[in-house]
Coordinates of C-alpha atoms and ligand atoms in Angstrom, one line a residue:
M1 CA -17.0 13.6 -19.5
P2 CA -15.1 12.0 -20.9
Y3 CA -12.0 14.2 -20.6
D4 CA -8.6 14.2 -22.4
R5 CA -6.8 16.8 -20.2
P6 CA -7.2 18.3 -16.7
V7 CA -9.4 21.4 -16.6
I8 CA -8.7 24.0 -13.9
R9 CA -11.5 26.6 -13.8
V10 CA -10.5 28.0 -10.4
E11 CA -7.4 27.6 -8.3
P12 CA -8.1 24.8 -5.8
P13 CA -9.5 25.1 -3.2
G14 CA -12.3 27.0 -5.1
P15 CA -15.1 28.7 -3.1
K16 CA -17.4 25.8 -2.8
A17 CA -14.5 23.5 -1.8
R18 CA -13.5 26.0 1.0
E19 CA -17.1 25.8 2.3
F20 CA -17.1 22.1 2.4
I21 CA -13.6 21.8 4.0
K22 CA -14.7 24.2 6.8
K23 CA -17.8 22.2 7.5
H24 CA -15.8 18.9 7.3
H25 CA -13.5 20.2 10.0
E26 CA -16.3 21.0 12.2
L27 CA -17.9 17.6 11.9
I28 CA -15.4 15.0 11.1
M29 CA -12.8 13.7 13.7
T30 CA -9.7 15.7 13.3
S31 CA -7.4 12.7 13.5
T32 CA -8.4 11.5 10.1
H33 CA -6.9 14.7 8.7
D34 CA -3.2 15.4 8.2
P35 CA -2.5 19.1 7.9
E36 CA -0.9 18.2 4.6
N37 CA -4.1 16.8 3.1
L38 CA -5.0 18.2 -0.3
P39 CA -7.8 20.8 -0.3
L40 CA -9.7 18.6 -2.8
V41 CA -13.5 18.0 -2.5
I42 CA -14.4 15.5 -5.0
E43 CA -18.0 15.4 -6.2
R44 CA -17.9 12.7 -9.0
A45 CA -15.3 10.9 -11.0
E46 CA -15.0 8.9 -14.2
G47 CA -12.1 6.7 -15.3
V48 CA -9.0 8.4 -14.3
W49 CA -10.5 11.8 -13.8
L50 CA -11.8 13.3 -10.6
V51 CA -14.1 16.4 -10.6
D52 CA -14.3 18.7 -7.7
V53 CA -17.2 20.7 -6.4
D54 CA -15.9 23.8 -8.2
N55 CA -16.0 21.7 -11.5
N56 CA -12.2 21.4 -11.8
V57 CA -11.2 18.2 -13.5
Y58 CA -8.0 16.4 -12.2
L59 CA -5.9 13.5 -13.5
D60 CA -5.8 10.9 -10.5
F61 CA -2.3 9.6 -9.7
T62 CA -3.4 8.2 -6.4
S63 CA -6.2 5.6 -7.0
S64 CA -7.4 6.8 -3.7
I65 CA -4.5 5.2 -2.1
A66 CA -4.3 2.0 -4.2
V67 CA -8.1 1.3 -3.9
N68 CA -9.5 2.4 -7.2
N69 CA -7.2 0.3 -9.2
L70 CA -10.0 -0.1 -11.8
G71 CA -10.7 3.7 -11.9
Y72 CA -13.9 5.4 -11.1
P73 CA -16.7 5.5 -10.2
T74 CA -17.1 1.8 -10.4
H75 CA -16.0 -0.4 -13.3
P76 CA -19.1 -1.1 -15.5
E77 CA -18.6 -4.9 -15.1
I78 CA -18.4 -4.5 -11.4
A79 CA -21.5 -2.2 -11.2
R80 CA -23.4 -4.8 -13.3
A81 CA -22.2 -7.6 -10.9
I82 CA -23.4 -5.5 -8.1
N83 CA -26.8 -4.8 -9.4
E84 CA -27.4 -8.5 -10.2
Q85 CA -26.1 -9.7 -6.9
L86 CA -28.2 -7.0 -5.0
S87 CA -31.4 -8.6 -6.1
V88 CA -30.1 -12.2 -5.2
L89 CA -28.3 -11.8 -1.9
A90 CA -26.2 -9.1 -0.2
H91 CA -25.6 -10.2 3.4
A92 CA -26.5 -13.4 5.3
A93 CA -24.1 -13.8 8.1
G94 CA -21.1 -15.3 6.2
T95 CA -19.6 -16.5 9.4
D96 CA -22.7 -18.0 11.0
F97 CA -24.4 -19.5 7.9
Y98 CA -22.7 -20.7 4.7
N99 CA -22.9 -18.9 1.3
P100 CA -21.5 -20.0 -2.1
Y101 CA -20.2 -16.5 -2.9
Q102 CA -17.5 -16.5 -0.2
I103 CA -16.6 -20.1 -1.1
A104 CA -16.1 -19.1 -4.6
L105 CA -13.9 -16.1 -3.7
A106 CA -11.9 -18.3 -1.4
E107 CA -11.3 -20.9 -4.1
L108 CA -10.1 -18.1 -6.4
L109 CA -7.7 -16.5 -3.9
T110 CA -6.2 -19.8 -2.7
S111 CA -5.6 -20.8 -6.3
I112 CA -3.8 -17.5 -7.3
A113 CA -1.8 -16.9 -4.2
P114 CA 1.7 -18.0 -4.3
G115 CA 2.7 -21.4 -2.7
E116 CA 2.2 -25.0 -3.6
F117 CA 0.5 -25.8 -0.4
G118 CA -3.2 -25.9 0.9
K119 CA -4.6 -22.5 2.0
K120 CA -7.6 -21.2 3.7
V121 CA -9.1 -17.6 3.9
F122 CA -10.6 -15.4 6.6
F123 CA -12.7 -12.5 5.3
S124 CA -13.0 -9.0 6.9
N125 CA -13.7 -5.4 6.0
S126 CA -10.3 -3.6 6.0
G127 CA -6.5 -3.8 6.1
T128 CA -6.2 -3.5 9.7
E129 CA -8.7 -6.4 10.4
A130 CA -6.9 -8.6 7.8
N131 CA -3.8 -8.0 9.8
E132 CA -5.3 -8.5 13.2
A133 CA -6.4 -11.9 11.9
A134 CA -2.9 -12.6 10.8
I135 CA -1.5 -11.7 14.2
K136 CA -4.0 -14.1 15.8
I137 CA -3.4 -16.9 13.4
S138 CA 0.5 -16.5 14.0
R139 CA 0.3 -16.7 17.7
Y140 CA -2.4 -19.4 18.0
S141 CA -0.8 -21.7 15.4
T142 CA 2.8 -21.4 16.8
N143 CA 1.9 -20.8 20.4
R144 CA 4.7 -18.2 20.3
K145 CA 4.6 -14.7 21.7
Y146 CA 6.8 -12.3 19.7
F147 CA 6.7 -10.6 16.3
I148 CA 9.2 -8.8 14.2
S149 CA 8.3 -6.0 11.8
F150 CA 10.2 -3.3 9.9
I151 CA 10.9 0.4 10.6
G152 CA 9.0 2.3 8.1
S153 CA 6.2 -0.1 7.8
F154 CA 2.5 0.5 8.1
H155 CA 0.1 -2.3 9.0
G156 CA -2.9 -0.4 10.3
R157 CA -4.1 1.6 13.3
T158 CA -6.0 -0.9 15.6
M159 CA -4.1 -1.8 18.6
G160 CA -2.6 -5.0 17.4
S161 CA -1.6 -3.9 13.8
L162 CA -0.6 -0.6 15.3
S163 CA 2.0 -2.3 17.3
L164 CA 3.5 -3.6 14.1
T165 CA 3.4 -0.1 12.4
A166 CA 6.5 2.0 12.6
S167 CA 6.1 4.7 10.0
K168 CA 5.2 7.9 12.0
P169 CA 5.2 8.6 15.8
V170 CA 1.9 10.4 15.7
H171 CA 0.2 7.1 15.0
K172 CA 1.4 5.9 18.5
K173 CA 1.4 9.1 20.4
R174 CA -0.6 8.7 23.7
F175 CA -1.9 5.2 22.7
Y176 CA 0.8 3.2 24.7
M177 CA 0.4 0.4 25.4
T178 CA -0.3 -1.3 22.2
M179 CA 0.2 -5.0 21.8
P180 CA 3.5 -6.0 23.6
G181 CA 6.1 -8.1 22.1
V182 CA 6.9 -6.5 18.7
I183 CA 10.6 -5.9 17.8
H184 CA 11.2 -3.4 15.0
V185 CA 14.3 -4.0 12.7
P186 CA 15.7 -1.9 9.9
F187 CA 14.1 -2.5 6.4
P188 CA 16.6 -2.9 3.6
N189 CA 16.0 0.5 2.0
P190 CA 18.7 0.7 -0.7
Y191 CA 18.7 4.5 -0.5
R192 CA 18.6 5.3 3.2
N193 CA 19.6 2.6 5.8
P194 CA 21.5 2.8 9.2
W195 CA 24.7 1.6 7.6
G196 CA 25.0 4.1 4.8
I197 CA 25.2 1.2 2.3
D198 CA 24.3 2.0 -1.4
G199 CA 21.8 -0.8 -1.7
Y200 CA 21.6 -0.3 -5.5
E201 CA 25.3 -0.9 -6.0
H202 CA 25.7 -3.5 -3.2
P203 CA 22.3 -5.2 -2.7
E204 CA 23.7 -8.4 -1.1
E205 CA 25.7 -6.4 1.5
L206 CA 22.5 -4.6 2.5
V207 CA 20.5 -7.7 2.7
N208 CA 23.2 -9.5 4.7
R209 CA 23.3 -6.6 7.3
V210 CA 19.6 -6.7 7.8
L211 CA 19.7 -10.6 8.4
E212 CA 22.7 -10.2 10.6
Y213 CA 20.8 -7.5 12.6
I214 CA 17.9 -10.0 13.2
E215 CA 20.0 -12.9 14.0
Y216 CA 22.6 -11.1 16.3
W217 CA 20.9 -8.1 17.7
V218 CA 17.4 -9.5 18.1
F219 CA 18.0 -13.3 18.6
E220 CA 21.1 -13.1 20.6
H221 CA 20.2 -10.0 22.7
Q222 CA 16.4 -9.5 22.9
V223 CA 14.2 -12.5 22.5
P224 CA 14.8 -16.1 21.7
A225 CA 14.3 -17.0 18.0
D226 CA 12.0 -20.0 19.0
E227 CA 9.6 -17.5 20.8
V228 CA 9.0 -15.5 17.6
A229 CA 5.8 -16.3 15.9
A230 CA 6.1 -14.2 12.7
I231 CA 7.8 -11.7 10.8
F232 CA 5.4 -9.2 9.1
F233 CA 6.4 -7.0 6.2
E234 CA 5.2 -5.1 3.2
P235 CA 6.9 -6.3 -0.1
I236 CA 7.3 -2.7 -1.0
Q237 CA 6.9 -0.2 1.9
G238 CA 3.9 2.0 1.0
E239 CA 3.1 4.7 3.6
G240 CA 6.9 4.4 4.4
G241 CA 7.9 6.0 1.0
Y242 CA 7.2 3.3 -1.7
V243 CA 10.5 1.8 -0.9
V244 CA 11.6 -1.3 -3.0
P245 CA 14.0 -3.7 -1.2
P246 CA 16.8 -5.7 -3.0
K247 CA 15.4 -8.6 -5.2
S248 CA 17.0 -11.3 -3.0
F249 CA 15.8 -10.0 0.2
F250 CA 12.6 -12.0 0.9
G251 CA 14.2 -15.2 -0.4
E252 CA 17.0 -14.7 2.2
L253 CA 14.4 -13.7 4.9
K254 CA 12.5 -16.9 4.1
K255 CA 15.5 -19.0 4.7
L256 CA 16.3 -17.4 8.0
A257 CA 12.6 -17.7 9.1
D258 CA 12.5 -21.4 8.0
K259 CA 15.7 -22.0 10.1
Y260 CA 13.8 -20.9 13.3
G261 CA 10.2 -22.0 12.4
I262 CA 9.0 -18.4 12.1
L263 CA 6.1 -17.5 9.8
L264 CA 6.4 -15.0 7.1
A265 CA 3.3 -12.6 7.0
D266 CA 3.0 -10.6 3.9
D267 CA 1.0 -7.4 4.0
E268 CA -0.2 -6.8 0.5
V269 CA -2.9 -4.4 1.5
Q270 CA -1.5 -1.6 -0.6
M271 CA 0.8 -3.3 -3.0
G272 CA -1.4 -6.3 -3.9
L273 CA -3.8 -7.0 -6.8
G274 CA -1.9 -6.0 -9.9
R275 CA -0.2 -2.7 -8.7
T276 CA 3.3 -4.0 -9.3
G277 CA 2.4 -5.9 -12.5
K278 CA 1.9 -9.2 -10.6
M279 CA -1.3 -10.1 -8.8
F280 CA 0.7 -10.3 -5.5
A281 CA 3.8 -8.0 -5.1
I282 CA 5.7 -10.8 -3.5
E283 CA 5.7 -12.7 -6.7
N284 CA 8.3 -10.2 -8.0
F285 CA 10.7 -11.7 -5.3
G286 CA 9.9 -15.3 -5.9
V287 CA 8.8 -16.3 -2.3
A288 CA 5.6 -17.9 -1.0
P289 CA 4.7 -16.4 2.3
D290 CA 2.6 -18.4 5.0
I291 CA 0.1 -15.6 5.4
I292 CA -0.9 -12.9 2.9
T293 CA -3.3 -10.0 3.7
L294 CA -5.4 -8.0 1.2
A295 CA -7.9 -5.2 1.5
K296 CA -8.0 -1.8 -0.3
A297 CA -8.2 -2.7 -4.0
L298 CA -10.0 -6.0 -3.4
G299 CA -13.3 -4.3 -3.3
A300 CA -12.5 -2.3 -6.6
G301 CA -13.4 1.0 -4.9
A302 CA -16.9 -0.2 -4.7
I303 CA -17.2 -2.1 -1.3
P304 CA -15.0 -2.6 1.7
I305 CA -13.5 -6.1 1.9
G306 CA -10.3 -7.6 3.6
A307 CA -8.9 -11.1 3.3
T308 CA -6.3 -13.1 5.2
I309 CA -4.9 -16.0 3.1
F310 CA -3.0 -18.5 5.2
R311 CA -1.5 -21.9 5.1
K312 CA -4.1 -24.5 5.9
D313 CA -2.2 -26.1 8.7
L314 CA -2.3 -22.8 10.6
D315 CA -6.1 -22.8 11.0
L316 CA -7.8 -21.8 14.3
E317 CA -10.3 -23.8 16.4
P318 CA -14.0 -22.9 16.0
G319 CA -15.0 -19.7 17.8
A320 CA -11.4 -18.5 18.2
H321 CA -11.8 -15.6 15.8
S322 CA -14.8 -14.3 13.6
N323 CA -16.7 -11.2 12.7
T324 CA -20.0 -9.9 11.4
F325 CA -19.5 -9.0 7.8
G326 CA -16.8 -11.4 6.8
G327 CA -17.9 -13.5 3.8
H328 CA -20.5 -10.8 2.8
A329 CA -22.0 -12.2 -0.4
L330 CA -22.0 -8.8 -2.3
A331 CA -18.4 -8.1 -1.4
A332 CA -17.3 -11.5 -2.5
V333 CA -19.0 -11.2 -5.9
V334 CA -17.3 -7.8 -6.4
A335 CA -13.9 -9.2 -5.5
I336 CA -14.2 -12.1 -7.9
K337 CA -15.2 -9.9 -10.7
N338 CA -12.4 -7.6 -9.8
I339 CA -9.7 -10.3 -9.9
E340 CA -10.9 -11.4 -13.3
I341 CA -10.6 -7.9 -14.7
T342 CA -7.3 -7.2 -13.0
K343 CA -5.8 -10.4 -14.3
N344 CA -6.2 -8.9 -17.9
L345 CA -4.5 -5.7 -16.8
L346 CA -1.2 -7.1 -15.6
Q347 CA 0.5 -7.0 -18.9
H348 CA -0.5 -3.4 -19.4
V349 CA 0.9 -2.5 -15.9
T350 CA 4.1 -4.1 -16.9
E351 CA 4.3 -2.2 -20.2
L352 CA 3.6 1.1 -18.5
E353 CA 6.5 0.4 -15.9
K354 CA 9.1 1.3 -18.5
L355 CA 7.6 4.7 -19.2
F356 CA 7.4 5.6 -15.5
C357 CA 11.0 4.3 -14.9
E358 CA 12.5 6.3 -17.8
R359 CA 10.6 9.5 -17.1
L360 CA 11.2 9.6 -13.4
A361 CA 14.8 8.6 -13.7
S362 CA 15.4 11.6 -16.1
L363 CA 14.0 13.9 -13.3
K364 CA 16.6 12.5 -11.0
E365 CA 19.3 13.6 -13.4
K366 CA 17.8 17.0 -14.0
Y367 CA 16.7 18.3 -10.6
P368 CA 18.9 18.7 -7.6
S369 CA 16.0 18.0 -5.1
V370 CA 15.0 14.5 -6.7
G371 CA 17.2 12.2 -4.5
D372 CA 15.7 8.8 -5.3
V373 CA 13.3 7.2 -7.7
R374 CA 12.1 3.6 -7.1
G375 CA 9.2 1.4 -8.1
L376 CA 7.7 -1.5 -9.9
G377 CA 4.7 -1.7 -12.2
L378 CA 2.5 1.3 -11.4
A379 CA 3.9 1.7 -7.8
W380 CA 6.5 4.6 -8.0
G381 CA 8.0 6.7 -5.3
V382 CA 10.1 9.9 -5.8
E383 CA 12.1 11.2 -2.7
F384 CA 12.9 14.8 -2.3
V385 CA 16.2 15.9 -0.6
K386 CA 17.9 19.2 0.4
N387 CA 21.2 18.0 -0.8
K388 CA 22.0 14.9 -2.9
K389 CA 25.2 14.2 -1.0
T390 CA 23.8 14.4 2.6
R391 CA 20.4 13.1 1.5
E392 CA 18.8 15.3 4.1
H393 CA 14.9 15.0 3.7
D394 CA 13.1 17.9 2.0
P395 CA 9.4 17.7 3.0
K396 CA 8.8 21.4 2.1
T397 CA 9.9 20.9 -1.5
R398 CA 7.8 17.6 -1.6
N399 CA 4.7 19.5 -0.3
R400 CA 5.2 22.2 -2.8
V401 CA 5.5 19.7 -5.7
V402 CA 2.1 18.1 -4.6
Y403 CA 0.5 21.5 -4.5
E404 CA 2.0 22.7 -7.8
A405 CA 0.7 19.5 -9.4
L406 CA -2.8 20.1 -8.0
K407 CA -2.8 23.6 -9.4
R408 CA -2.1 22.0 -12.9
G409 CA -4.8 19.3 -12.4
L410 CA -2.7 16.4 -11.3
V411 CA -3.5 14.7 -7.9
L412 CA -0.7 13.2 -6.0
L413 CA -0.2 12.0 -2.4
G414 CA 3.0 12.2 -0.3
C415 CA 4.4 9.2 1.6
G416 CA 7.4 8.6 3.9
K417 CA 9.2 11.8 5.2
S418 CA 9.7 13.5 1.9
S419 CA 8.5 11.3 -0.9
I420 CA 5.6 11.3 -3.3
R421 CA 3.8 8.2 -4.5
L422 CA 2.7 8.0 -8.2
I423 CA 0.0 5.3 -8.3
P424 CA -2.6 5.9 -11.1
P425 CA -5.4 3.5 -11.7
L426 CA -4.2 0.4 -13.5
T427 CA -6.7 1.3 -16.3
I428 CA -4.7 4.4 -17.2
T429 CA -3.8 4.7 -20.8
E430 CA -0.3 5.4 -22.0
E431 CA -1.4 8.8 -23.2
Q432 CA -2.9 9.7 -19.9
A433 CA 0.1 8.5 -18.0
K434 CA 2.3 10.7 -20.2
I435 CA 0.1 13.7 -19.5
G436 CA 0.4 13.0 -15.8
L437 CA 4.2 12.5 -15.9
E438 CA 4.5 15.9 -17.9
I439 CA 2.5 17.8 -15.4
F440 CA 4.6 16.1 -12.6
E441 CA 7.8 17.4 -14.1
E442 CA 6.3 21.0 -14.5
A443 CA 5.3 20.8 -10.8
V444 CA 8.9 19.6 -9.8
K445 CA 10.3 22.5 -12.0
A446 CA 8.0 25.1 -10.4
A447 CA 8.9 23.9 -7.0
H448 CA 12.5 24.7 -7.5
Ligands
PLP501 C1 0.2 -1.9 3.9 C2 -1.0 -1.5 4.7 N1 -1.5 -2.3 5.6 C3 -2.6 -2.1 6.3 C4 -3.2 -0.8 6.1 C5 -4.5 -0.5 6.9 O1 -5.6 -0.7 6.0 P1 -7.0 -0.1 6.5 O2 -6.9 1.4 6.4 O3 -8.0 -0.6 5.5 O4 -7.2 -0.5 7.9 C6 -2.7 0.1 5.1 C7 -3.5 1.3 4.8 O5 -2.9 2.3 4.3 C8 -1.7 -0.3 4.4 O6 -1.1 0.5 3.4

């Protein structure tokens, strides 16, 4: 280390990797592993480079699912902050006692989150917990029963957040019943929606159809609008395929929500903290939600932490919700340092957006299986189809591209039914990004 290109010494999975993978399957719960998982056993990492147990070096275009936004193993300033804080205070029951570290983080988060209104924060350890808190805050503060969320969305796997999730049936198989009262509606996916509208050509038509769907098919046929507590959404659907809705969508959704006194709960667990070139992805759409959830990148790949930022007037009464590790002093210090570093990366992310946009758009022109390319900042999705006219999903080609890329030293992850997400650490240089995009094209070519 450091590296300037991937180095593949043995085709993955190499002999050592195969041994670890076999053992892993004997010992670790099977449900955590998708059959499509990469045969990648990572031993160490530096910057944007992952090194496996067979000493292969890969360029990372996954940020370990939008967690390691500052690269690997731990950003030196974060490592320094951790070491200093460890000798001062790591944990002292942040929900039973008080500590200055969580107060400082809450001050920071409430000051940078969109919305000119008073805000408060609840701290937890993961995305699903941040969303569980958002569910409880919505129900408690409105005293309403129902929720709306979008088809294709992913909000977590515990029973409340799972009920909002609608990206793959396997997440819910045999787990019925989850939390009752969630109604799923179509997301304004410009490329693939129930009405066959080309949402790139006709974004307003697509937005109107979704809003009409909610007002007519939900409020006039299923549940009264004044019993809906909140609409949950991801500003860009992540697990669902990195789907970017039309620019006007959330503004119009907010008008509809306000009309009926419904809260907007914005799940930024995957898209938040600089990934789109803004600290919060919803800032790209000019809307201030009532509740925002964060996790993944908030701990900079060093420590788990989740946060639920909400309008102050939605607060719960003492004892109504709490946990053990929320407000963990060490986690708070990491998140504060992380936000300071990320603020200085936003411009860089916006500059790299153009490179990704141009290179990926050119693939759409060149290759018959590249059906759609969409993204913002360093959050890009490429969807593979069998036929550009029918837009039939092509998961086989998608999986082949992921494997061809791995063989060449680029790590990618799938999403949606037949898409790939390209989400490198925000610290990636332009040169490294170009290497990754070149390998991506080679993999697409090889998969044809
Ligand atoms: C948008 C979104 N929300 C919630 C979650 C759940 O987060 P966690 O796995 O930390 O519970 C995820 C995880 O992928 C996510 O992408």
